[in-house]
mmCIF file of C-alpha atoms and ligand atoms in Angstrom:
data_model
loop_
_atom_site.group_PDB
_atom_site.id
_atom_site.type_symbol
_atom_site.label_atom_id
_atom_site.label_comp_id
_atom_site.label_asym_id
_atom_site.label_seq_id
_atom_site.Cartn_x
_atom_site.Cartn_y
_atom_site.Cartn_z
ATOM 1 C CA UNK A 1 -151.594 91.583 84.643
ATOM 2 C CA UNK A 2 -149.934 92.869 80.979
ATOM 3 C CA UNK A 3 -146.435 95.074 81.942
ATOM 4 C CA UNK A 4 -147.821 96.411 78.374
ATOM 5 C CA UNK A 5 -150.177 96.234 76.375
ATOM 6 C CA UNK A 6 -149.721 98.093 72.417
ATOM 7 C CA UNK A 7 -152.823 98.891 70.601
ATOM 8 C CA UNK A 8 -151.123 98.727 67.345
ATOM 9 C CA UNK A 9 -149.465 95.898 65.369
ATOM 10 C CA UNK A 10 -147.598 98.008 62.659
ATOM 11 C CA UNK A 11 -144.304 99.188 62.050
ATOM 12 C CA UNK A 12 -143.905 101.212 65.320
ATOM 13 C CA UNK A 13 -146.438 99.261 67.346
ATOM 14 C CA UNK A 14 -143.805 95.458 66.165
ATOM 15 C CA UNK A 15 -140.822 97.638 67.024
ATOM 16 C CA UNK A 16 -142.398 98.034 70.140
ATOM 17 C CA UNK A 17 -143.327 94.577 70.823
ATOM 18 C CA UNK A 18 -139.971 93.716 69.711
ATOM 19 C CA UNK A 19 -138.072 95.423 72.358
ATOM 20 C CA UNK A 20 -140.153 94.736 74.454
ATOM 21 C CA UNK A 21 -139.708 91.462 74.878
ATOM 22 C CA UNK A 22 -136.594 91.392 74.559
ATOM 23 C CA UNK A 23 -136.253 93.426 77.594
ATOM 24 C CA UNK A 24 -138.657 89.823 79.344
ATOM 25 C CA UNK A 25 -141.690 92.225 79.775
ATOM 26 C CA UNK A 26 -145.568 90.609 79.487
ATOM 27 C CA UNK A 27 -146.767 92.329 76.524
ATOM 28 C CA UNK A 28 -149.680 91.927 74.831
ATOM 29 C CA UNK A 29 -149.694 93.971 70.953
ATOM 30 C CA UNK A 30 -153.454 94.253 69.818
ATOM 31 C CA UNK A 31 -153.717 94.949 65.864
ATOM 32 C CA UNK A 32 -156.900 95.464 63.995
ATOM 33 C CA UNK A 33 -154.226 94.828 60.797
ATOM 34 C CA UNK A 34 -155.649 97.484 59.289
ATOM 35 C CA UNK A 35 -152.326 99.294 57.898
ATOM 36 C CA UNK A 36 -152.495 102.285 54.703
ATOM 37 C CA UNK A 37 -150.038 101.146 53.349
ATOM 38 C CA UNK A 38 -151.011 97.919 52.356
ATOM 39 C CA UNK A 39 -153.043 99.140 49.182
ATOM 40 C CA UNK A 40 -149.368 99.557 48.065
ATOM 41 C CA UNK A 41 -147.127 96.936 45.869
ATOM 42 C CA UNK A 42 -144.252 97.599 47.585
ATOM 43 C CA UNK A 43 -142.007 99.843 50.445
ATOM 44 C CA UNK A 44 -139.257 101.502 49.842
ATOM 45 C CA UNK A 45 -136.752 103.335 51.736
ATOM 46 C CA UNK A 46 -136.357 101.042 54.548
ATOM 47 C CA UNK A 47 -132.682 100.265 54.670
ATOM 48 C CA UNK A 48 -131.789 95.749 54.501
ATOM 49 C CA UNK A 49 -135.616 95.800 53.407
ATOM 50 C CA UNK A 50 -136.419 98.566 50.035
ATOM 51 C CA UNK A 51 -138.965 96.791 48.332
ATOM 52 C CA UNK A 52 -140.612 95.187 50.714
ATOM 53 C CA UNK A 53 -143.978 93.894 51.108
ATOM 54 C CA UNK A 54 -145.699 94.915 53.240
ATOM 55 C CA UNK A 55 -147.551 91.514 54.287
ATOM 56 C CA UNK A 56 -144.034 89.864 54.134
ATOM 57 C CA UNK A 57 -141.794 93.212 56.129
ATOM 58 C CA UNK A 58 -145.080 92.365 58.985
ATOM 59 C CA UNK A 59 -144.522 88.527 58.459
ATOM 60 C CA UNK A 60 -140.800 88.767 58.794
ATOM 61 C CA UNK A 61 -141.739 90.879 62.452
ATOM 62 C CA UNK A 62 -143.602 88.684 63.766
ATOM 63 C CA UNK A 63 -141.249 85.894 62.808
ATOM 64 C CA UNK A 64 -139.025 87.887 64.996
ATOM 65 C CA UNK A 65 -141.722 88.303 67.794
ATOM 66 C CA UNK A 66 -141.719 84.326 67.679
ATOM 67 C CA UNK A 67 -138.969 84.451 69.282
ATOM 68 C CA UNK A 68 -139.606 86.175 72.195
ATOM 69 C CA UNK A 69 -142.706 84.183 74.214
ATOM 70 C CA UNK A 70 -143.991 86.748 76.875
ATOM 71 C CA UNK A 71 -145.124 88.730 73.490
ATOM 72 C CA UNK A 72 -149.086 87.618 73.147
ATOM 73 C CA UNK A 73 -150.007 88.468 69.603
ATOM 74 C CA UNK A 74 -154.195 88.941 69.774
ATOM 75 C CA UNK A 75 -156.348 90.317 66.151
ATOM 76 C CA UNK A 76 -158.941 92.418 67.011
ATOM 77 C CA UNK A 77 -159.969 96.279 67.231
ATOM 78 C CA UNK A 78 -159.558 98.039 70.290
ATOM 79 C CA UNK A 79 -162.828 100.374 71.366
ATOM 80 C CA UNK A 80 -161.667 102.086 74.615
ATOM 81 C CA UNK A 81 -159.470 102.593 77.153
ATOM 82 C CA UNK A 82 -159.758 103.676 80.186
ATOM 83 C CA UNK A 83 -157.296 104.542 83.500
ATOM 84 C CA UNK A 84 -158.048 101.919 87.179
ATOM 85 C CA UNK A 85 -156.199 104.173 89.587
ATOM 86 C CA UNK A 86 -152.802 103.487 88.695
ATOM 87 C CA UNK A 87 -153.724 100.413 85.986
ATOM 88 C CA UNK A 88 -155.355 100.008 82.196
ATOM 89 C CA UNK A 89 -158.242 98.503 81.529
ATOM 90 C CA UNK A 90 -157.860 97.720 77.349
ATOM 91 C CA UNK A 91 -161.416 96.515 75.741
ATOM 92 C CA UNK A 92 -161.926 94.677 73.205
ATOM 93 C CA UNK A 93 -164.327 94.704 70.238
ATOM 94 C CA UNK A 94 -165.622 91.114 71.841
ATOM 95 C CA UNK A 95 -165.790 92.918 75.440
ATOM 96 C CA UNK A 96 -161.958 91.612 75.747
ATOM 97 C CA UNK A 97 -160.902 93.353 78.707
ATOM 98 C CA UNK A 98 -157.377 93.447 79.846
ATOM 99 C CA UNK A 99 -155.610 94.844 81.795
ATOM 100 C CA UNK A 100 -152.168 96.418 82.485
ATOM 101 C CA UNK A 101 -149.108 98.680 83.532
ATOM 102 C CA UNK A 102 -148.555 100.918 80.567
ATOM 103 C CA UNK A 103 -150.241 100.942 77.001
ATOM 104 C CA UNK A 104 -148.704 102.717 74.422
ATOM 105 C CA UNK A 105 -150.970 103.575 71.444
ATOM 106 C CA UNK A 106 -149.616 102.831 68.401
ATOM 107 C CA UNK A 107 -152.710 103.090 65.665
ATOM 108 C CA UNK A 108 -151.364 105.399 62.830
ATOM 109 C CA UNK A 109 -153.527 107.566 60.870
ATOM 110 C CA UNK A 110 -155.850 107.226 58.254
ATOM 111 C CA UNK A 111 -155.643 109.532 55.179
ATOM 112 C CA UNK A 112 -158.396 110.964 53.353
ATOM 113 C CA UNK A 113 -157.669 111.266 49.676
ATOM 114 C CA UNK A 114 -158.722 113.624 47.615
ATOM 115 C CA UNK A 115 -163.112 113.429 45.648
ATOM 116 C CA UNK A 116 -161.906 112.486 42.655
ATOM 117 C CA UNK A 117 -163.208 109.961 40.862
ATOM 118 C CA UNK A 118 -161.394 107.121 40.421
ATOM 119 C CA UNK A 119 -158.505 107.806 42.556
ATOM 120 C CA UNK A 120 -158.946 104.884 44.770
ATOM 121 C CA UNK A 121 -158.318 101.764 41.863
ATOM 122 C CA UNK A 122 -154.956 104.066 41.492
ATOM 123 C CA UNK A 123 -153.637 105.060 44.933
ATOM 124 C CA UNK A 124 -150.736 103.273 45.722
ATOM 125 C CA UNK A 125 -150.345 101.166 42.686
ATOM 126 C CA UNK A 126 -149.629 104.230 40.632
ATOM 127 C CA UNK A 127 -150.953 107.845 42.274
ATOM 128 C CA UNK A 128 -149.243 108.031 45.371
ATOM 129 C CA UNK A 129 -148.706 110.129 47.903
ATOM 130 C CA UNK A 130 -144.578 110.403 49.336
ATOM 131 C CA UNK A 131 -141.582 111.344 46.962
ATOM 132 C CA UNK A 132 -139.549 109.823 49.171
ATOM 133 C CA UNK A 133 -141.309 106.190 49.139
ATOM 134 C CA UNK A 134 -142.256 106.182 45.098
ATOM 135 C CA UNK A 135 -140.296 108.670 43.852
ATOM 136 C CA UNK A 136 -137.739 106.762 42.662
ATOM 137 C CA UNK A 137 -139.684 104.389 41.160
ATOM 138 C CA UNK A 138 -141.275 107.063 38.194
ATOM 139 C CA UNK A 139 -138.416 108.859 38.448
ATOM 140 C CA UNK A 140 -138.153 110.829 34.588
ATOM 141 C CA UNK A 141 -142.421 109.987 34.316
ATOM 142 C CA UNK A 142 -144.513 111.635 32.792
ATOM 143 C CA UNK A 143 -145.973 112.627 36.189
ATOM 144 C CA UNK A 144 -149.690 114.456 37.275
ATOM 145 C CA UNK A 145 -149.234 116.437 41.164
ATOM 146 C CA UNK A 146 -152.970 116.543 41.858
ATOM 147 C CA UNK A 147 -153.415 118.577 44.693
ATOM 148 C CA UNK A 148 -155.664 121.599 45.490
ATOM 149 C CA UNK A 149 -154.713 123.645 49.340
ATOM 150 C CA UNK A 150 -151.183 125.523 49.561
ATOM 151 C CA UNK A 151 -149.606 122.779 49.864
ATOM 152 C CA UNK A 152 -149.497 122.193 45.963
ATOM 153 C CA UNK A 153 -146.237 124.279 45.067
ATOM 154 C CA UNK A 154 -143.803 122.755 47.402
ATOM 155 C CA UNK A 155 -144.858 119.809 46.976
ATOM 156 C CA UNK A 156 -144.594 120.365 43.174
ATOM 157 C CA UNK A 157 -141.052 121.716 43.603
ATOM 158 C CA UNK A 158 -140.212 118.193 45.611
ATOM 159 C CA UNK A 159 -141.478 115.985 42.320
ATOM 160 C CA UNK A 160 -139.672 118.173 40.711
ATOM 161 C CA UNK A 161 -136.455 116.194 41.239
ATOM 162 C CA UNK A 162 -137.431 113.302 40.139
ATOM 163 C CA UNK A 163 -139.432 113.869 36.980
ATOM 164 C CA UNK A 164 -139.727 117.320 35.517
ATOM 165 C CA UNK A 165 -142.128 116.005 33.093
ATOM 166 C CA UNK A 166 -145.284 117.538 35.332
ATOM 167 C CA UNK A 167 -149.039 119.179 34.973
ATOM 168 C CA UNK A 168 -150.225 120.737 38.189
ATOM 169 C CA UNK A 169 -154.173 118.983 38.214
ATOM 170 C CA UNK A 170 -155.730 121.736 40.794
ATOM 171 C CA UNK A 171 -159.139 120.459 40.599
ATOM 172 C CA UNK A 172 -160.875 124.033 40.636
ATOM 173 C CA UNK A 173 -159.984 125.980 42.949
ATOM 174 C CA UNK A 174 -156.307 127.436 42.797
ATOM 175 C CA UNK A 175 -154.172 127.648 45.496
ATOM 176 C CA UNK A 176 -150.121 129.417 42.968
ATOM 177 C CA UNK A 177 -150.541 132.541 42.086
ATOM 178 C CA UNK A 178 -150.350 133.747 38.907
ATOM 179 C CA UNK A 179 -146.520 134.876 39.652
ATOM 180 C CA UNK A 180 -145.922 131.655 40.473
ATOM 181 C CA UNK A 181 -147.671 130.391 37.549
ATOM 182 C CA UNK A 182 -145.465 132.000 34.780
ATOM 183 C CA UNK A 183 -142.251 130.689 36.339
ATOM 184 C CA UNK A 184 -143.614 126.986 36.716
ATOM 185 C CA UNK A 185 -144.578 127.560 33.202
ATOM 186 C CA UNK A 186 -141.338 128.511 32.978
ATOM 187 C CA UNK A 187 -139.908 124.677 33.603
ATOM 188 C CA UNK A 188 -142.398 123.509 31.251
ATOM 189 C CA UNK A 189 -144.592 122.949 34.352
ATOM 190 C CA UNK A 190 -148.052 123.824 33.313
ATOM 191 C CA UNK A 191 -151.220 123.698 36.656
ATOM 192 C CA UNK A 192 -154.740 123.001 35.112
ATOM 193 C CA UNK A 193 -157.560 124.862 37.199
ATOM 194 C CA UNK A 194 -160.272 123.107 35.445
ATOM 195 C CA UNK A 195 -162.376 120.414 37.354
ATOM 196 C CA UNK A 196 -161.063 117.000 37.041
ATOM 197 C CA UNK A 197 -163.570 114.321 36.063
ATOM 198 C CA UNK A 198 -161.608 111.382 36.946
ATOM 199 C CA UNK A 199 -158.588 108.880 35.831
ATOM 200 C CA UNK A 200 -158.411 106.550 33.913
ATOM 201 C CA UNK A 201 -156.261 103.702 33.117
ATOM 202 C CA UNK A 202 -155.575 99.950 32.298
ATOM 203 C CA UNK A 203 -155.903 97.793 35.491
ATOM 204 C CA UNK A 204 -154.642 99.772 38.935
ATOM 205 C CA UNK A 205 -151.380 101.545 35.941
ATOM 206 C CA UNK A 206 -152.922 105.228 35.543
ATOM 207 C CA UNK A 207 -153.213 106.657 32.011
ATOM 208 C CA UNK A 208 -154.774 110.250 31.872
ATOM 209 C CA UNK A 209 -156.670 112.116 33.893
ATOM 210 C CA UNK A 210 -159.544 113.297 32.198
ATOM 211 C CA UNK A 211 -161.721 117.496 33.004
ATOM 212 C CA UNK A 212 -164.430 118.766 32.561
ATOM 213 C CA UNK A 213 -163.553 120.612 29.049
ATOM 214 C CA UNK A 214 -163.459 117.738 27.774
ATOM 215 C CA UNK A 215 -159.235 117.322 28.159
ATOM 216 C CA UNK A 216 -157.776 114.189 28.244
ATOM 217 C CA UNK A 217 -154.044 114.526 29.722
ATOM 218 C CA UNK A 218 -151.448 111.642 29.306
ATOM 219 C CA UNK A 219 -149.153 110.214 32.479
ATOM 220 C CA UNK A 220 -148.262 107.860 33.515
ATOM 221 C CA UNK A 221 -147.811 108.407 36.554
ATOM 222 C CA UNK A 222 -149.020 111.134 39.720
ATOM 223 C CA UNK A 223 -148.684 112.359 43.296
ATOM 224 C CA UNK A 224 -151.385 113.623 45.551
ATOM 225 C CA UNK A 225 -150.780 114.970 49.376
ATOM 226 C CA UNK A 226 -153.831 113.670 51.149
ATOM 227 C CA UNK A 227 -155.385 115.107 54.562
ATOM 228 C CA UNK A 228 -154.753 112.609 57.158
ATOM 229 C CA UNK A 229 -157.069 112.734 60.119
ATOM 230 C CA UNK A 230 -156.185 110.586 63.751
ATOM 231 C CA UNK A 231 -159.253 107.303 65.127
ATOM 232 C CA UNK A 232 -158.336 109.171 68.076
ATOM 233 C CA UNK A 233 -160.567 107.763 69.860
ATOM 234 C CA UNK A 234 -158.755 106.366 72.418
ATOM 235 C CA UNK A 235 -155.345 108.773 73.004
ATOM 236 C CA UNK A 236 -158.694 111.065 73.092
ATOM 237 C CA UNK A 237 -161.124 108.930 75.726
ATOM 238 C CA UNK A 238 -157.380 108.905 78.042
ATOM 239 C CA UNK A 239 -157.450 112.464 77.809
ATOM 240 C CA UNK A 240 -154.398 113.111 76.296
ATOM 241 C CA UNK A 241 -153.402 116.212 74.219
ATOM 242 C CA UNK A 242 -152.319 116.560 70.940
ATOM 243 C CA UNK A 243 -150.200 119.013 68.711
ATOM 244 C CA UNK A 244 -152.237 121.199 66.535
ATOM 245 C CA UNK A 245 -151.992 118.480 63.333
ATOM 246 C CA UNK A 246 -154.043 116.111 65.193
ATOM 247 C CA UNK A 247 -150.550 113.415 66.558
ATOM 248 C CA UNK A 248 -150.382 113.290 70.293
ATOM 249 C CA UNK A 249 -147.907 115.051 71.901
ATOM 250 C CA UNK A 250 -145.344 113.193 74.008
ATOM 251 C CA UNK A 251 -141.788 113.630 75.344
ATOM 252 C CA UNK A 252 -138.768 112.177 73.884
ATOM 253 C CA UNK A 253 -139.479 109.180 74.910
ATOM 254 C CA UNK A 254 -142.770 108.894 74.053
ATOM 255 C CA UNK A 255 -144.760 110.291 76.749
ATOM 256 C CA UNK A 256 -147.835 111.002 76.794
ATOM 257 C CA UNK A 257 -149.545 114.135 79.844
ATOM 258 C CA UNK A 258 -151.007 111.266 81.217
ATOM 259 C CA UNK A 259 -149.094 108.680 83.164
ATOM 260 C CA UNK A 260 -148.804 105.670 81.685
ATOM 261 C CA UNK A 261 -150.085 106.237 78.128
ATOM 262 C CA UNK A 262 -147.364 106.163 75.754
ATOM 263 C CA UNK A 263 -147.741 107.503 71.257
ATOM 264 C CA UNK A 264 -145.299 106.020 69.284
ATOM 265 C CA UNK A 265 -145.092 106.159 64.793
ATOM 266 C CA UNK A 266 -147.743 108.129 62.487
ATOM 267 C CA UNK A 267 -150.655 108.341 65.780
ATOM 268 C CA UNK A 268 -147.924 110.966 66.676
ATOM 269 C CA UNK A 269 -145.325 111.523 64.350
ATOM 270 C CA UNK A 270 -147.419 111.830 61.295
ATOM 271 C CA UNK A 271 -144.244 113.285 59.166
ATOM 272 C CA UNK A 272 -142.373 112.849 58.129
ATOM 273 C CA UNK A 273 -144.426 108.868 57.189
ATOM 274 C CA UNK A 274 -141.670 106.231 57.535
ATOM 275 C CA UNK A 275 -141.535 103.043 57.492
ATOM 276 C CA UNK A 276 -138.104 103.550 59.460
ATOM 277 C CA UNK A 277 -139.300 106.176 61.096
ATOM 278 C CA UNK A 278 -142.064 104.554 62.783
ATOM 279 C CA UNK A 279 -139.614 101.647 63.601
ATOM 280 C CA UNK A 280 -137.274 103.731 65.589
ATOM 281 C CA UNK A 281 -139.819 105.532 67.610
ATOM 282 C CA UNK A 282 -141.657 101.816 68.467
ATOM 283 C CA UNK A 283 -138.590 101.169 69.750
ATOM 284 C CA UNK A 284 -137.129 104.313 71.464
ATOM 285 C CA UNK A 285 -140.775 104.184 73.023
ATOM 286 C CA UNK A 286 -140.093 100.978 74.104
ATOM 287 C CA UNK A 287 -137.592 101.926 75.543
ATOM 288 C CA UNK A 288 -138.882 104.460 77.348
ATOM 289 C CA UNK A 289 -142.091 102.302 78.943
ATOM 290 C CA UNK A 290 -138.697 100.256 80.361
ATOM 291 C CA UNK A 291 -137.431 103.069 81.646
ATOM 292 C CA UNK A 292 -140.103 103.416 83.830
ATOM 293 C CA UNK A 293 -141.504 100.699 84.487
ATOM 294 C CA UNK A 294 -137.402 99.274 86.150
ATOM 295 C CA UNK A 295 -137.390 102.726 88.018
ATOM 296 C CA UNK A 296 -141.103 102.098 89.975
ATOM 297 C CA UNK A 297 -139.615 97.824 90.097
ATOM 298 C CA UNK A 298 -136.456 98.992 92.170
ATOM 299 C CA UNK A 299 -137.094 100.353 94.480
HETATM 300 C C1 LIG B 1 -149.891 103.960 50.587
HETATM 301 C C2 LIG B 1 -148.687 104.165 51.286
HETATM 302 C C3 LIG B 1 -147.461 103.994 51.107
HETATM 303 C C4 LIG B 1 -146.183 103.513 51.366
HETATM 304 N N1 LIG B 1 -144.974 103.028 50.960
HETATM 305 C C5 LIG B 1 -144.440 103.786 52.221
HETATM 306 C C6 LIG B 1 -143.028 103.360 51.393
HETATM 307 O O1 LIG B 1 -142.608 102.934 50.445
HETATM 308 N N2 LIG B 1 -141.974 103.555 52.329
HETATM 309 C C7 LIG B 1 -142.041 104.160 54.157
HETATM 310 O O2 LIG B 1 -141.100 104.068 54.145
HETATM 311 N N3 LIG B 1 -143.082 104.151 54.055
HETATM 312 C C8 LIG B 1 -144.324 104.261 53.436
HETATM 313 N N4 LIG B 1 -146.226 104.545 53.344
HETATM 314 C C9 LIG B 1 -146.150 104.636 55.073
HETATM 315 C C10 LIG B 1 -145.600 103.644 56.393
HETATM 316 O O3 LIG B 1 -146.886 102.775 55.633
HETATM 317 C C11 LIG B 1 -146.316 104.786 57.963
HETATM 318 O O4 LIG B 1 -145.263 105.447 57.857
HETATM 319 C C12 LIG B 1 -145.997 103.768 58.835
HETATM 320 O O5 LIG B 1 -146.636 102.357 57.877
HETATM 321 C C13 LIG B 1 -146.790 103.930 60.080
HETATM 322 O O6 LIG B 1 -146.588 102.720 60.922
HETATM 323 P P1 LIG B 1 -146.948 103.086 61.587
HETATM 324 O O7 LIG B 1 -146.591 101.898 63.387
HETATM 325 O O8 LIG B 1 -147.465 104.000 63.454
HETATM 326 O O9 LIG B 1 -149.000 102.464 62.001
HETATM 327 P P2 LIG B 1 -149.779 101.826 60.359
HETATM 328 O O10 LIG B 1 -148.860 101.009 60.254
HETATM 329 O O11 LIG B 1 -151.154 102.620 59.877
HETATM 330 O O12 LIG B 1 -149.881 100.548 62.009
HETATM 331 C C14 LIG B 1 -151.015 101.146 62.458
HETATM 332 C C15 LIG B 1 -151.698 100.506 63.157
HETATM 333 O O13 LIG B 1 -152.911 99.982 64.453
HETATM 334 C C16 LIG B 1 -154.356 99.367 63.724
HETATM 335 N N5 LIG B 1 -154.862 99.996 64.827
HETATM 336 C C17 LIG B 1 -155.985 100.763 64.223
HETATM 337 N N6 LIG B 1 -156.661 101.317 65.059
HETATM 338 C C18 LIG B 1 -156.756 100.436 66.571
HETATM 339 C C19 LIG B 1 -157.419 99.582 66.846
HETATM 340 N N7 LIG B 1 -158.723 100.435 68.193
HETATM 341 N N8 LIG B 1 -157.463 98.448 68.157
HETATM 342 C C20 LIG B 1 -156.332 97.222 67.851
HETATM 343 N N9 LIG B 1 -154.926 97.940 66.354
HETATM 344 C C21 LIG B 1 -155.788 99.443 65.494
HETATM 345 C C22 LIG B 1 -153.742 99.051 62.078
HETATM 346 O O14 LIG B 1 -155.129 98.515 62.189
HETATM 347 C C23 LIG B 1 -152.460 99.446 61.758
HETATM 348 O O15 LIG B 1 -152.856 97.339 61.655
HETATM 349 C C24 LIG B 1 -146.917 104.145 52.401
HETATM 350 C C25 LIG B 1 -148.204 105.359 52.967
HETATM 351 C C26 LIG B 1 -149.571 104.861 52.457
HETATM 352 C C27 LIG B 1 -150.873 105.106 53.106
#
């Protein structure tokens, strides 16, 4: 019986494992190793690790955790978790079953990219989703905002802090009203509402947006605002309540509405989605778990 099984070994789950290992807890971390930031070369904005690659970050975290012998890491996928009386049974895709007193769900989110031809080739390399992660690297470059929903204007305002050389491509949609379009025009920002046929470029460096009317606009990079979806089957199966945006609802210490089930990182916070925030949340949740285990044991 493990004190805690952590499902998901991204920044949140790894941080929780470190804190619980240092608290002498017997921990199993199960990770499918499919982090969504794998597509990017460098991660930015995490103090002391600015510019580190996602794989180097993970290797450094595993190295830190390896100093604590009560933590075991397994690379596989959890397919199901259920509560048996007071404890939990966690089932992996290989049909292994592990028992735990507590579960931390740290499975992150997945993004749904807009349906634009060749976007996948450039995503994470020259088309980005987060200005705080990659805005500095593309400052003052000619950027495209590829966005078709109501949040488009907010994204434009934000990106304008990093570059004033912008075009907005709404891919046949009309998320910006006439008056706002004129305001943007005064700032030199053109809104192009024509359908996008594809992005073109060399290797993973985007170079142009091609439109259905044959027009082609040169760009050096771009931003999208993807939709995020939770692979929520573990939380749903356990009966965890969700927030309106889809994240797992928690109290200030990672506890969900199901006693013994905790959530950390993007799987509960979603926005802002940042490594520093996921690491902090993993730590806070681990402290919540250890506090609850301590209170249950110390009688
Ligand atoms: C393209 C891109 C670039 C980014 N760049 C930056 C940046 O520069 N700076 C920054 O601060 N943030 C950046 N982010 C955001 C950052 O990556 C996330 O905020 C952070 O990774 C969230 O950590 P997490 O541990 O909550 O989730 P994740 O990192 O998503 O980790 C979740 C882990 O759980 C595993 N998992 C999922 N389901 C299961 C299951 N059923 N069983 C076992 N394991 C499972 C996954 O395989 C994955 O390894 C970027 C994100 C993207 C998409």
